[in-house]
Coordinates of C-alpha atoms in Angstrom, one line a residue:
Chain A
X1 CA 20.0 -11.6 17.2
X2 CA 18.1 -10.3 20.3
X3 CA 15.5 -7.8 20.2
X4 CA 13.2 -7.1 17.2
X5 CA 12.2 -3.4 17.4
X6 CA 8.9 -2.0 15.0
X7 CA 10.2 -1.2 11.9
X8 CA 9.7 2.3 10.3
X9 CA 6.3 2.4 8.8
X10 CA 6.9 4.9 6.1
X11 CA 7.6 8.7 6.2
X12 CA 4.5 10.1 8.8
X13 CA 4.6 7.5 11.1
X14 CA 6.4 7.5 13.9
X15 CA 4.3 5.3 15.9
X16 CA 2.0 2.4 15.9
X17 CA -0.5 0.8 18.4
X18 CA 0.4 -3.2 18.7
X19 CA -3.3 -4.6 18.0
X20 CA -2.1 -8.4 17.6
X21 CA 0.6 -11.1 17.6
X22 CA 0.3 -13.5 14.5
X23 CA 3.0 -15.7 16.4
X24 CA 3.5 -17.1 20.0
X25 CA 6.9 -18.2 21.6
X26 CA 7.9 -20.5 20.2
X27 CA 7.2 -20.4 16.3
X28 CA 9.5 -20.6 14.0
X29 CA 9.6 -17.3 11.7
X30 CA 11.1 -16.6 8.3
X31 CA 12.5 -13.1 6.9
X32 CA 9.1 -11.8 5.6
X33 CA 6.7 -13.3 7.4
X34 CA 4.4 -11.4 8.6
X35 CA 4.0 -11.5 12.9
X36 CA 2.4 -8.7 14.1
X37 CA -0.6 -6.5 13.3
X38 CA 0.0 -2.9 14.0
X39 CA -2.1 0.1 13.3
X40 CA -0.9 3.7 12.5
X41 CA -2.8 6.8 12.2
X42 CA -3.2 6.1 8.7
X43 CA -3.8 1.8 8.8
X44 CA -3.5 -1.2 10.0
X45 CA -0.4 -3.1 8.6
X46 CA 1.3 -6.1 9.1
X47 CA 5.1 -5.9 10.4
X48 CA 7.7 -8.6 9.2
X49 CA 10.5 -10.7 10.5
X50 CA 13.3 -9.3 9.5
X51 CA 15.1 -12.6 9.6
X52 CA 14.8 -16.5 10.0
X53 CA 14.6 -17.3 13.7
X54 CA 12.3 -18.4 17.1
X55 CA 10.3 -16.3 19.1
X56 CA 12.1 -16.8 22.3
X57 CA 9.5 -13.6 24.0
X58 CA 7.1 -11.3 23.3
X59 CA 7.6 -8.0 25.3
X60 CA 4.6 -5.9 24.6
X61 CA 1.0 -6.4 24.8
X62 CA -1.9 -5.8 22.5
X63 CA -3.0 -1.9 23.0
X64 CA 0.5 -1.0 23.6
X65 CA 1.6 2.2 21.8
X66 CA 5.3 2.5 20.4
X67 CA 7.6 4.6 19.1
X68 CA 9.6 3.2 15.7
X69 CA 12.4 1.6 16.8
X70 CA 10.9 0.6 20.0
X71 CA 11.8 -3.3 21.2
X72 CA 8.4 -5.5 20.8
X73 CA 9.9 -9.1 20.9
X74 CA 12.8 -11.0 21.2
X75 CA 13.2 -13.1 18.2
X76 CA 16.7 -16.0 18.8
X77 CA 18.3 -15.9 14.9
X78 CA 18.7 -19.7 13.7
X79 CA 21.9 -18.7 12.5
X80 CA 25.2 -17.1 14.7
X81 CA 24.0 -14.6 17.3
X82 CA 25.2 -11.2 17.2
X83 CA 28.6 -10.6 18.5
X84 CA 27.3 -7.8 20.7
X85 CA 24.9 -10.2 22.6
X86 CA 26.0 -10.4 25.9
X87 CA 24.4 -12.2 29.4
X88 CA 22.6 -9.5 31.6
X89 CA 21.9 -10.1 35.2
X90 CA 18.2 -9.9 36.6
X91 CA 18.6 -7.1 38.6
X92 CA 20.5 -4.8 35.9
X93 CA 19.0 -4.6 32.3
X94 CA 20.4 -1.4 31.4
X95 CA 18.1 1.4 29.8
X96 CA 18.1 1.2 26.1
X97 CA 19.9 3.4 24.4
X98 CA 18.9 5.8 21.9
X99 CA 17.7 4.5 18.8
X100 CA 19.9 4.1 15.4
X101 CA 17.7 5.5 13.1
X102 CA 17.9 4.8 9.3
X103 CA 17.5 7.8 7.3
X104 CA 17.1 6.2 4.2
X105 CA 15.1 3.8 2.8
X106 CA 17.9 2.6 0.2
X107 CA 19.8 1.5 3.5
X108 CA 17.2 0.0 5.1
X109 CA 16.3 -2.1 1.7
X110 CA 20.2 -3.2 1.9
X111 CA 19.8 -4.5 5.7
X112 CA 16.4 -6.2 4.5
X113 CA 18.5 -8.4 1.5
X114 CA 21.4 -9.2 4.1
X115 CA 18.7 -10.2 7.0
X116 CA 19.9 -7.3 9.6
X117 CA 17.9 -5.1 11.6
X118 CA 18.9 -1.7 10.8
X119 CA 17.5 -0.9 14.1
X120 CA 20.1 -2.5 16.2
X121 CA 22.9 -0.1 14.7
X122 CA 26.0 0.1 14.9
X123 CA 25.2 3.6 13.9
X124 CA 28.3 5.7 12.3
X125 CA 26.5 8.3 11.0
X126 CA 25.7 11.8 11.6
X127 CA 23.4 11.8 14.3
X128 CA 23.3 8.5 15.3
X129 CA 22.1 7.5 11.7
X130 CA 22.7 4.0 10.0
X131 CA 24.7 3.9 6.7
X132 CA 25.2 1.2 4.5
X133 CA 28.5 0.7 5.7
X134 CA 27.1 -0.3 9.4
X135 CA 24.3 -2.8 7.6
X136 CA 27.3 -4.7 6.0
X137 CA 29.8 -4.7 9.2
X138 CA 26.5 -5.9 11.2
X139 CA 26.4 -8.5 8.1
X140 CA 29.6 -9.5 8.4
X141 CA 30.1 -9.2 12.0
X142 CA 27.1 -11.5 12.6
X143 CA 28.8 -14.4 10.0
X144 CA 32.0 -14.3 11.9
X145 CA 30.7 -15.0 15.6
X146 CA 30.8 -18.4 17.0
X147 CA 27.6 -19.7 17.5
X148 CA 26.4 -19.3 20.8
X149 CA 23.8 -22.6 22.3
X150 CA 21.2 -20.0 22.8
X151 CA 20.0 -16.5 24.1
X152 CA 21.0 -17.1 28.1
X153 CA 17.6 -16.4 30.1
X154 CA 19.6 -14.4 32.8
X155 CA 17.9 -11.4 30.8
X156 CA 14.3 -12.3 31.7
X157 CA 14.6 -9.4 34.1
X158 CA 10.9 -8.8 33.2
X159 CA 8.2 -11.3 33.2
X160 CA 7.2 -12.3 30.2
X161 CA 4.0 -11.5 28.0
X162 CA 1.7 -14.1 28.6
X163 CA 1.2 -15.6 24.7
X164 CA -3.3 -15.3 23.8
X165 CA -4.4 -17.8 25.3
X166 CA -5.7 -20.8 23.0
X167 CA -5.3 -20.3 19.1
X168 CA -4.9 -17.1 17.3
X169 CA -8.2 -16.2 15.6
X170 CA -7.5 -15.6 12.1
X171 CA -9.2 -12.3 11.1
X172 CA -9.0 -9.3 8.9
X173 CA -6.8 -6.7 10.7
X174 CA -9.5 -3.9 10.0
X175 CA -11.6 -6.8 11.7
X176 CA -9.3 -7.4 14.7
X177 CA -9.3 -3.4 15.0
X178 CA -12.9 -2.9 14.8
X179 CA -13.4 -5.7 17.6
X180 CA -11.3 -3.8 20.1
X181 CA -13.1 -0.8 19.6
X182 CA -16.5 -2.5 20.0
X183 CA -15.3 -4.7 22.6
X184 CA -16.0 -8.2 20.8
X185 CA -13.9 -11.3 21.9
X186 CA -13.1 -12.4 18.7
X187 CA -12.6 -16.2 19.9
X188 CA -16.2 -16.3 19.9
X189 CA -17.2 -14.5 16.6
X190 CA -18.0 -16.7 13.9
X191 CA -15.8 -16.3 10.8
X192 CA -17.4 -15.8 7.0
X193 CA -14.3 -15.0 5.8
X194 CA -12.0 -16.9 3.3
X195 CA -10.8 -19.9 5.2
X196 CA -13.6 -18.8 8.1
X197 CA -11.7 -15.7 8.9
X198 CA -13.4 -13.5 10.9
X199 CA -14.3 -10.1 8.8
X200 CA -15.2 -6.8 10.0
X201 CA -19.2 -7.8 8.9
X202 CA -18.9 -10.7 11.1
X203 CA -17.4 -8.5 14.3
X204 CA -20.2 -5.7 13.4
X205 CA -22.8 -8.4 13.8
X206 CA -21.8 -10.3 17.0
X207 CA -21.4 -6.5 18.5
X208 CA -25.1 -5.9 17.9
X209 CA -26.4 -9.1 18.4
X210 CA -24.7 -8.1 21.9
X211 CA -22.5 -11.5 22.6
X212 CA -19.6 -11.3 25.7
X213 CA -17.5 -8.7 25.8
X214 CA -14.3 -8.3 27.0
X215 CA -13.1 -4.8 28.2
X216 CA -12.2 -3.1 25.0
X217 CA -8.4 -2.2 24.3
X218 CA -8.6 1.1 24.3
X219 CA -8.1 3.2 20.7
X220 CA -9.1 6.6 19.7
X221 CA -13.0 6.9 18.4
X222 CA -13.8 7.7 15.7
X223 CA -13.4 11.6 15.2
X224 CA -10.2 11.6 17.5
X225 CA -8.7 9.2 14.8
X226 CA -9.6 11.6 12.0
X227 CA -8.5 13.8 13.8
X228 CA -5.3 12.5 14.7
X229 CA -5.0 11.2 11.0
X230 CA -5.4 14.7 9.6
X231 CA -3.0 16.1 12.1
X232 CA -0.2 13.2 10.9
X233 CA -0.9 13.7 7.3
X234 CA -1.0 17.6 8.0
X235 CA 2.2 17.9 9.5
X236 CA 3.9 15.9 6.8
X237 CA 2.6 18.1 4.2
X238 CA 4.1 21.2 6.0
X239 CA 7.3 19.7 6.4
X240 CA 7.2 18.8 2.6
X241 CA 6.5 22.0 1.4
X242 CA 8.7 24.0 4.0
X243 CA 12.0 21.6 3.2
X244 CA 11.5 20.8 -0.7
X245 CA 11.8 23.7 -3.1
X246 CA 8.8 22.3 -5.3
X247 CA 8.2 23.1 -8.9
X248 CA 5.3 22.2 -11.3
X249 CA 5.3 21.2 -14.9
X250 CA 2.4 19.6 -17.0
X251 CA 1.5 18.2 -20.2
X252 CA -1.6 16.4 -21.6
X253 CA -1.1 13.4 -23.3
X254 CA -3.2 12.2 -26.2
X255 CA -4.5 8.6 -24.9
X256 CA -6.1 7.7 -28.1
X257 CA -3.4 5.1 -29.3
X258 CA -3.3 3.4 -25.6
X259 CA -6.8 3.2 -25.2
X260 CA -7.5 2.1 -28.4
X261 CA -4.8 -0.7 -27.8
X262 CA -6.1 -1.9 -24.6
X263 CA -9.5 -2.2 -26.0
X264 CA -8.6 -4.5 -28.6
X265 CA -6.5 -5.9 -25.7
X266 CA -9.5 -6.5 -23.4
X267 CA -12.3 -7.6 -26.0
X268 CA -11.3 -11.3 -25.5
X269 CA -10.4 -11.2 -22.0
X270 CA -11.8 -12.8 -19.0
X271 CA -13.1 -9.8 -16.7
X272 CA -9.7 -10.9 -14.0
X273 CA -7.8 -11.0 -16.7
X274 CA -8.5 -7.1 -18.2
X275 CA -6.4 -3.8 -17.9
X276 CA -7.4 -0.7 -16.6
X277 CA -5.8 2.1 -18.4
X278 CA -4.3 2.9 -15.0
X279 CA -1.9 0.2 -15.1
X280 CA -0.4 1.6 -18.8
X281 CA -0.1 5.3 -16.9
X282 CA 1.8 3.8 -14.4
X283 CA 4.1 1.3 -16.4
X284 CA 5.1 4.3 -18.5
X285 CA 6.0 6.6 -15.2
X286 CA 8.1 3.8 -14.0
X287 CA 9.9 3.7 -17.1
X288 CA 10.1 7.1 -17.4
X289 CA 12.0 7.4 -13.7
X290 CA 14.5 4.5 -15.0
X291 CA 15.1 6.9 -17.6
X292 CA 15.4 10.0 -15.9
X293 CA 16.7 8.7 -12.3
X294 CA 16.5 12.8 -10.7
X295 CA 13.0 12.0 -9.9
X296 CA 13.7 8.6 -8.2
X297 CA 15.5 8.4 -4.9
X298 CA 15.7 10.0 -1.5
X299 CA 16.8 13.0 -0.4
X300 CA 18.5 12.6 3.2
X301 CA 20.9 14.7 5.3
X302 CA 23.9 13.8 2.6
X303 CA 21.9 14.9 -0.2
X304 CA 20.1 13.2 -3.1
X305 CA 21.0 9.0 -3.1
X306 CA 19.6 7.6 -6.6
X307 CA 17.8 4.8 -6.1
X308 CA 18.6 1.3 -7.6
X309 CA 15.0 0.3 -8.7
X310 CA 11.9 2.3 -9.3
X311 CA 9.7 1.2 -6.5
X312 CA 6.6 3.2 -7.8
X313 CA 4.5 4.8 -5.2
X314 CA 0.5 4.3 -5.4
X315 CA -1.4 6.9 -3.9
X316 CA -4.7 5.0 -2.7
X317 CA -7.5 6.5 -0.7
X318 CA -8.9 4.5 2.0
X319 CA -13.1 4.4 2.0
X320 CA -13.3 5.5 5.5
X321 CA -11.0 8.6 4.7
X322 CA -7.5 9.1 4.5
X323 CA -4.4 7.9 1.7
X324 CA -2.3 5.2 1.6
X325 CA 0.4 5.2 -0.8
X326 CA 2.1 1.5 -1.1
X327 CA 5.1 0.7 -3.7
X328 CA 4.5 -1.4 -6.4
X329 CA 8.5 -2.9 -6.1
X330 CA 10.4 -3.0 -9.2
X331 CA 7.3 -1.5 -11.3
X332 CA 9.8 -0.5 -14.7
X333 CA 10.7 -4.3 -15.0
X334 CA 7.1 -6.0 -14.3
X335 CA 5.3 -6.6 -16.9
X336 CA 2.4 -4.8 -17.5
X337 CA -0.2 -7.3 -16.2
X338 CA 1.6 -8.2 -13.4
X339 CA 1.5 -3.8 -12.7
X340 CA -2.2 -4.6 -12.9
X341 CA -2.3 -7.6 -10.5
X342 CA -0.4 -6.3 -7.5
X343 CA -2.5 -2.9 -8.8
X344 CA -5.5 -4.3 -7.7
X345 CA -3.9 -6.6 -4.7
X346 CA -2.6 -3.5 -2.9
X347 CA -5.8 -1.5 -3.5
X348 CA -7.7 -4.7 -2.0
X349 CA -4.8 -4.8 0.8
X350 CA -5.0 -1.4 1.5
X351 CA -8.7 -1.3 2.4
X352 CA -8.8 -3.7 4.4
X353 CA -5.4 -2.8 6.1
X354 CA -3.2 -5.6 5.0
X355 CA -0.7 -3.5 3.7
X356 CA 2.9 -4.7 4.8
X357 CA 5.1 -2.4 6.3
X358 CA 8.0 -2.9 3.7
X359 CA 5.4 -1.4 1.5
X360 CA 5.1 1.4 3.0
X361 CA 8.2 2.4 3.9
X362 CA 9.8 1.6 0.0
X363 CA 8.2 3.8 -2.6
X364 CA 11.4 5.9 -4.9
X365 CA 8.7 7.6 -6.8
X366 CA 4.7 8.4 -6.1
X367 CA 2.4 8.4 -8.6
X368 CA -0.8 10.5 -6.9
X369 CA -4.7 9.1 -7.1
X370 CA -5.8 8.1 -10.6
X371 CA -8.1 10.6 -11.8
X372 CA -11.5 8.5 -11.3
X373 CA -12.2 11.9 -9.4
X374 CA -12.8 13.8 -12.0
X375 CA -10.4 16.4 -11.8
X376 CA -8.4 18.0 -14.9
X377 CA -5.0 18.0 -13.4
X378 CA -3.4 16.9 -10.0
X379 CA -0.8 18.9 -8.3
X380 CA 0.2 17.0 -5.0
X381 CA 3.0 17.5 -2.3
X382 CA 6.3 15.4 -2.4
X383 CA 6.5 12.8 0.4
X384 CA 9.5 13.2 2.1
X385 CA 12.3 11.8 1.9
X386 CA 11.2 11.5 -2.3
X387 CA 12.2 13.9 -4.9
X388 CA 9.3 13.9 -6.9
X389 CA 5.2 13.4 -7.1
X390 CA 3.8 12.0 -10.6
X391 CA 0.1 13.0 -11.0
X392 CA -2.5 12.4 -13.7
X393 CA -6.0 13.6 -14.4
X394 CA -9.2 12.3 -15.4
X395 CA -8.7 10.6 -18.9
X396 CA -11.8 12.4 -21.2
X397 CA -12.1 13.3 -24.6
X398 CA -10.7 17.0 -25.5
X399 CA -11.3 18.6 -28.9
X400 CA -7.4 18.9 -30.6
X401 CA -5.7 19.6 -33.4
X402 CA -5.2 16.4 -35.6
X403 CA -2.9 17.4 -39.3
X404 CA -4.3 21.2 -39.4
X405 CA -8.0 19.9 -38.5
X406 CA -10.6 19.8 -35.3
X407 CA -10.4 15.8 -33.7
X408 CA -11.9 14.7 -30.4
X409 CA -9.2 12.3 -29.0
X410 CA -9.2 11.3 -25.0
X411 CA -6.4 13.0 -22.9
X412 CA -4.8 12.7 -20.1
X413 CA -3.0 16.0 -18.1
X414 CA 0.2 14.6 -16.5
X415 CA 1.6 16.3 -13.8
X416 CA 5.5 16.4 -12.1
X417 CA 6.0 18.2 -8.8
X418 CA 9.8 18.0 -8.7
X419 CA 12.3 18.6 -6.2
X420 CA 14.3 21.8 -7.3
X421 CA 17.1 20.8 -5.2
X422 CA 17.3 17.2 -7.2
X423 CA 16.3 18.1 -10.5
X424 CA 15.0 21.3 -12.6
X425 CA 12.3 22.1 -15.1
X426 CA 14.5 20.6 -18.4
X427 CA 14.8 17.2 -16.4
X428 CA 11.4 17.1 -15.3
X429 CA 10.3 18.2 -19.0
X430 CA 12.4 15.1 -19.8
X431 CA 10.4 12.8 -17.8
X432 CA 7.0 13.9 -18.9
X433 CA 7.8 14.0 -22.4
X434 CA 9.1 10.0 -21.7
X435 CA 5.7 9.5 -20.2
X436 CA 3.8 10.7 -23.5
X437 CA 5.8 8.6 -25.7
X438 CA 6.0 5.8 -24.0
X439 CA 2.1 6.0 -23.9
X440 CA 2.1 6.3 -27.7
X441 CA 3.5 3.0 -28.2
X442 CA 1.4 1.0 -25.2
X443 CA 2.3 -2.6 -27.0
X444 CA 5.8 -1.7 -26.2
X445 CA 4.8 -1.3 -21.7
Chain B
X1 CA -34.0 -13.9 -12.8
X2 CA -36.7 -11.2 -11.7
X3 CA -35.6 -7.5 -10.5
X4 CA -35.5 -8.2 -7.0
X5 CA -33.0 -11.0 -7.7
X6 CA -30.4 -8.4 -9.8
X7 CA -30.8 -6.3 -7.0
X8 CA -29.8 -8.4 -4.4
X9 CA -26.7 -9.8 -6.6
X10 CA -25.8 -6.6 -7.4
X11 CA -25.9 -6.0 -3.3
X12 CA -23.9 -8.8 -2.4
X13 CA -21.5 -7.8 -5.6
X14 CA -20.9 -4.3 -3.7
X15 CA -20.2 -5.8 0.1
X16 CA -16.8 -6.3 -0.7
X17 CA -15.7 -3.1 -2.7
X18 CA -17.9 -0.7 -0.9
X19 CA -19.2 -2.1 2.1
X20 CA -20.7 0.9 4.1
X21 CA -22.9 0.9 0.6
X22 CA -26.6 1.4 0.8
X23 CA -27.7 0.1 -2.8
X24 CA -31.4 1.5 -1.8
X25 CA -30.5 5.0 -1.3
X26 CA -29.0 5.0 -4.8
X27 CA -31.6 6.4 -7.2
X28 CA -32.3 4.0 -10.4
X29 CA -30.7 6.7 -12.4
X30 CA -28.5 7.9 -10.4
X31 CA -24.5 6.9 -12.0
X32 CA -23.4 4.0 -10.1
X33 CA -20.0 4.9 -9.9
X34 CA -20.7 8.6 -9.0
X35 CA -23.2 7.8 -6.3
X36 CA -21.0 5.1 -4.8
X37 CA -17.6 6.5 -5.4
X38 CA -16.3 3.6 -7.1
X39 CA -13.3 3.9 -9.4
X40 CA -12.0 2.1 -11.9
X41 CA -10.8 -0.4 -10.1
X42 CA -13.6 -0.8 -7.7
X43 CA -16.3 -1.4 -10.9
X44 CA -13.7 -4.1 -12.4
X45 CA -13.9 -6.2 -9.0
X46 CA -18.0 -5.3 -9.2
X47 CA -18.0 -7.0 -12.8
X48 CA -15.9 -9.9 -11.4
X49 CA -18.1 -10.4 -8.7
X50 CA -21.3 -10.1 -10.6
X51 CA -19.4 -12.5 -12.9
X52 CA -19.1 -15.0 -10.4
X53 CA -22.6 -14.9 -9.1
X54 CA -24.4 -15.0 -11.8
X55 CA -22.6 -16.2 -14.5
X56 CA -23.6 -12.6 -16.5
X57 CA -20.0 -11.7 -18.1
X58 CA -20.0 -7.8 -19.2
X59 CA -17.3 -6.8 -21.8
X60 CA -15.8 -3.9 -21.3
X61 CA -17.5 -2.7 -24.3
X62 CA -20.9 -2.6 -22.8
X63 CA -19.6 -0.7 -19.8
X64 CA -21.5 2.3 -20.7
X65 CA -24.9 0.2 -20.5
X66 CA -24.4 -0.2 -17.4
X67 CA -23.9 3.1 -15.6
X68 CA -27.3 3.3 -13.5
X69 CA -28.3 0.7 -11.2
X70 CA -31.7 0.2 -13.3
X71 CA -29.5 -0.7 -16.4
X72 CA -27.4 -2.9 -14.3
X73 CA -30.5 -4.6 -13.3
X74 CA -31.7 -5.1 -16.6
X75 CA -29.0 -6.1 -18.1
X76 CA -28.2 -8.6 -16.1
X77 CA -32.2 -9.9 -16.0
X78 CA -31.6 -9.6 -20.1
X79 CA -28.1 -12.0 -20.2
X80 CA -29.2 -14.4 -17.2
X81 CA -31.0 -17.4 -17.7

């Protein structure tokens, strides 16, 4: 295994900006840990190995802008090399070639449980795109090769990246960002973080108390970022709503048996211990899209691919401006306090842009921002390549017919854009209807 | 613990879920959660925080005496010791 390219970073992101290394040559890396800090358009985000291995060489420097798929590092697999490595003379590293890119999230999650890059190819698809049968004959392929002693360094046709000098400085990545921007050297910030991690307080302070700078990596200001955010998110949007024939359904949902039970629920409950009634809404969409799997996969160039789990979306908005909307993995089999936990962990990740980039690029099904706003009902826009977008209002009491008489009960107005070309009005009826009873039995999520 | 003291732990208590939070512009009774733009979420990890600082646990059923700042502030001088 040779060079590890950035990953895809979800559906509107075709780039990111390499703001730090979390390893050196060198370190020893496991699939999943996390060794770079990149930011998008949208956030900040850490990128994973995509296998066990050594970082033989890091080929791109901080402030470096790159296209998904783009080599960043060349990471030597503990176990057999490749079968297509091959010795390259100095003089003659040939141009890379075009990209295999990976369509579908369902492949990619296959070549992340068999430790390949997706990224690498082969590529038999249409169009140079990656099926599952490539991730398993690059599997396979890779368990028959001899090994080889070691990546041969005939291919250092380009020096190498020199690695920071000194130790990393542990800090936030919305900390690490922010001191680029300001032009803070880090090294010499002093950390209040957890475990004297440097936060973005900390790098606000040393930039007005005027310490050394160093020349600032350069990254858009501030209103060219919104900008440029607006423009990504905008241009996704379009696409969704020029490619996916959308259609609308809603229902409200009494929530007076839920809340009810998640009172009781809460009364004896340490404060880190309670439920929001978020984390029953979202519970019961996840077992709704087990149930009705038209609203859970990807739609790609060979049509609709069901997916195998229900990675449930999370729509999240980020303080400064903008959404974030990072899978809760396997959300119909979690139970529902675990929902709650990684609930509030990726809310927490997200604003501080920790997010990892399997997170991002995973959701089957989006469930849109929790009605704190205020709003009645929420009608969103699919995100590519996803079928469907699950949206719920404000939860507030509603007068209603209770057995022929006038009752105030609290209600909720669920929402299901659907993707015509996936599923239809009875199917998406299905799923909502699933939704409310599911939510009329909440000791049952 | 006098007003100026549930102030300032309600201050720190906010520097993590909404840091670009001025706690002084907010009027007294102004809706903390409006003013500040905090869901759900955001006022659990307030409790927590408050929780940890001062000791002063709020159930969830005395959320709704806690909605401004001012009743924040005294409930917290009422429960702390």
């Amino acid at each position: 295994m040779g060079e590890f390219r950035m990953p895809s970073l979800g559906a509107d992101m075709e780039e990111a900006t390499l703001i730090e290394w979390l390893v050196k040559p060198g370190d020893v890396v496991h699939r999943g840990d996390a060794i770079a800090v990149v930011d998008t358009v949208k956030t900040a985000m850490e990128v994973e190995a995509f296998e066990d291995g050594a970082v033989e060489r890091l080929l791109v420097e901080p402030g470096t802008t790159l296209p998904v798929g783009a080599p960043m590092a060349v990471i030597r697999s503990e176990s057999a090399a490749s079968a297509s490595q091959q010795p390259v003379a100095p003089a003659d590293i040939p141009a890379p070639p075009a990209s295999p890119h990976v369509e579908s999230p369902l492949v990619r999650r296959r070549a992340h449980n068999l430790g390949v890059n997706p990224d690498m190819g082969p590529a038999t698809g249409q169009e140079g795109g990656v099926t599952k049968h490539d991730i398993e004959s690059a599997a396979a392929s890779r368990e028959q090769s001899e090994a080889r002693p070691g990546v041969p360094a005939a291919d250092a046709g380009s020096p190498p990246v020199a690695p920071p000098a000194g130790t990393v400085v542990r800090a936030v990545p919305r900390a690490r960002r922010q001191a680029a921007q300001l032009g803070v050297d880090l090294a010499t910030v002093q950390g209040t973080g957890p475990d004297g991690a440097v936060t973005s307080a900390d790098v606000e302070r040393a930039a007005a108390a005027g310490g050394p700078v160093r020349a600032a990596v350069p990254t858009a200001s501030s209103p060219d970022r919104k900008a440029a955010l607006q423009a990504a998110v905008g241009a996704l949007m379009a696409r969704s709503k020029r490619e996916i024939p959308h259609y609308y359904l809603s229902t409200t949902i009494d929530m007076f048996a839920s809340l009810d039970w998640l009172a009781e629920q809460n009364a004896p409950r340490s404060v880190s211990q309670r439920l929001v009634p978020a984390a029953l809404l979202l519970k019961a969409a996840a077992l709704a899209a087990r149930r009705v799997p038209e609203v859970n996969g990807f739609w790609t160039g060979q049509g609709f691919q069901p997916a195998n789990g229900v990675h449930l979306g999370v729509a999240i908005s980020l303080r400064g401006g903008g959404l974030v909307a990072p899978a809760i993995h396997d959300a119909d089999t979690a139970a529902l306090e675990d929902v709650m936990q990684r609930l509030r962990d990726l809310v927490k990740r997200a604003r501080s842009g920790r997010l990892r980039q399997s997170e991002m690029a995973d959701p089957t099904i989006t469930v849109t921002n929790l009605g704190d706003l205020g709003v009645e009902e929420v009608y969103g826009v699919i995100y590519p390549p996803q079928v469907a977008l699950v949206g719920f209002g404000r939860i507030a009491d509603r007068p209603v017919a209770v057995d022929g008489m006038l009752a105030v009960r609290p209600m909720v107005t669920a929402t299901l854009c659907g993707d015509h070309r996936v599923s239809d009005g009875h199917r998406g009826a299905r799923f909502l209807t699933t939704i409310e009873a599911l939510l009329q039995q909440p000791e049952e999520l | 613990m006098n007003d100026d003291q549930a102030r300032d732990a309600i201050r720190r208590a906010l520097a993590t879920v909404a840091p670009e939070a001025v706690l002084d512009d907010v009027g007294p009774s102004e809706r903390l959660r409006d003013a500040l733009d905090l869901d759900s979420l955001d006022f659990l990890s307030l409790v927590e925080n408050l929780h940890e600082s001062t000791g002063v646990d709020i159930p969830e059923a005395d959320y709704t005496k806690v909605a401004t700042v001012g009743e924040l502030s005294a409930y917290l001088m009422a429960c702390a010791h």
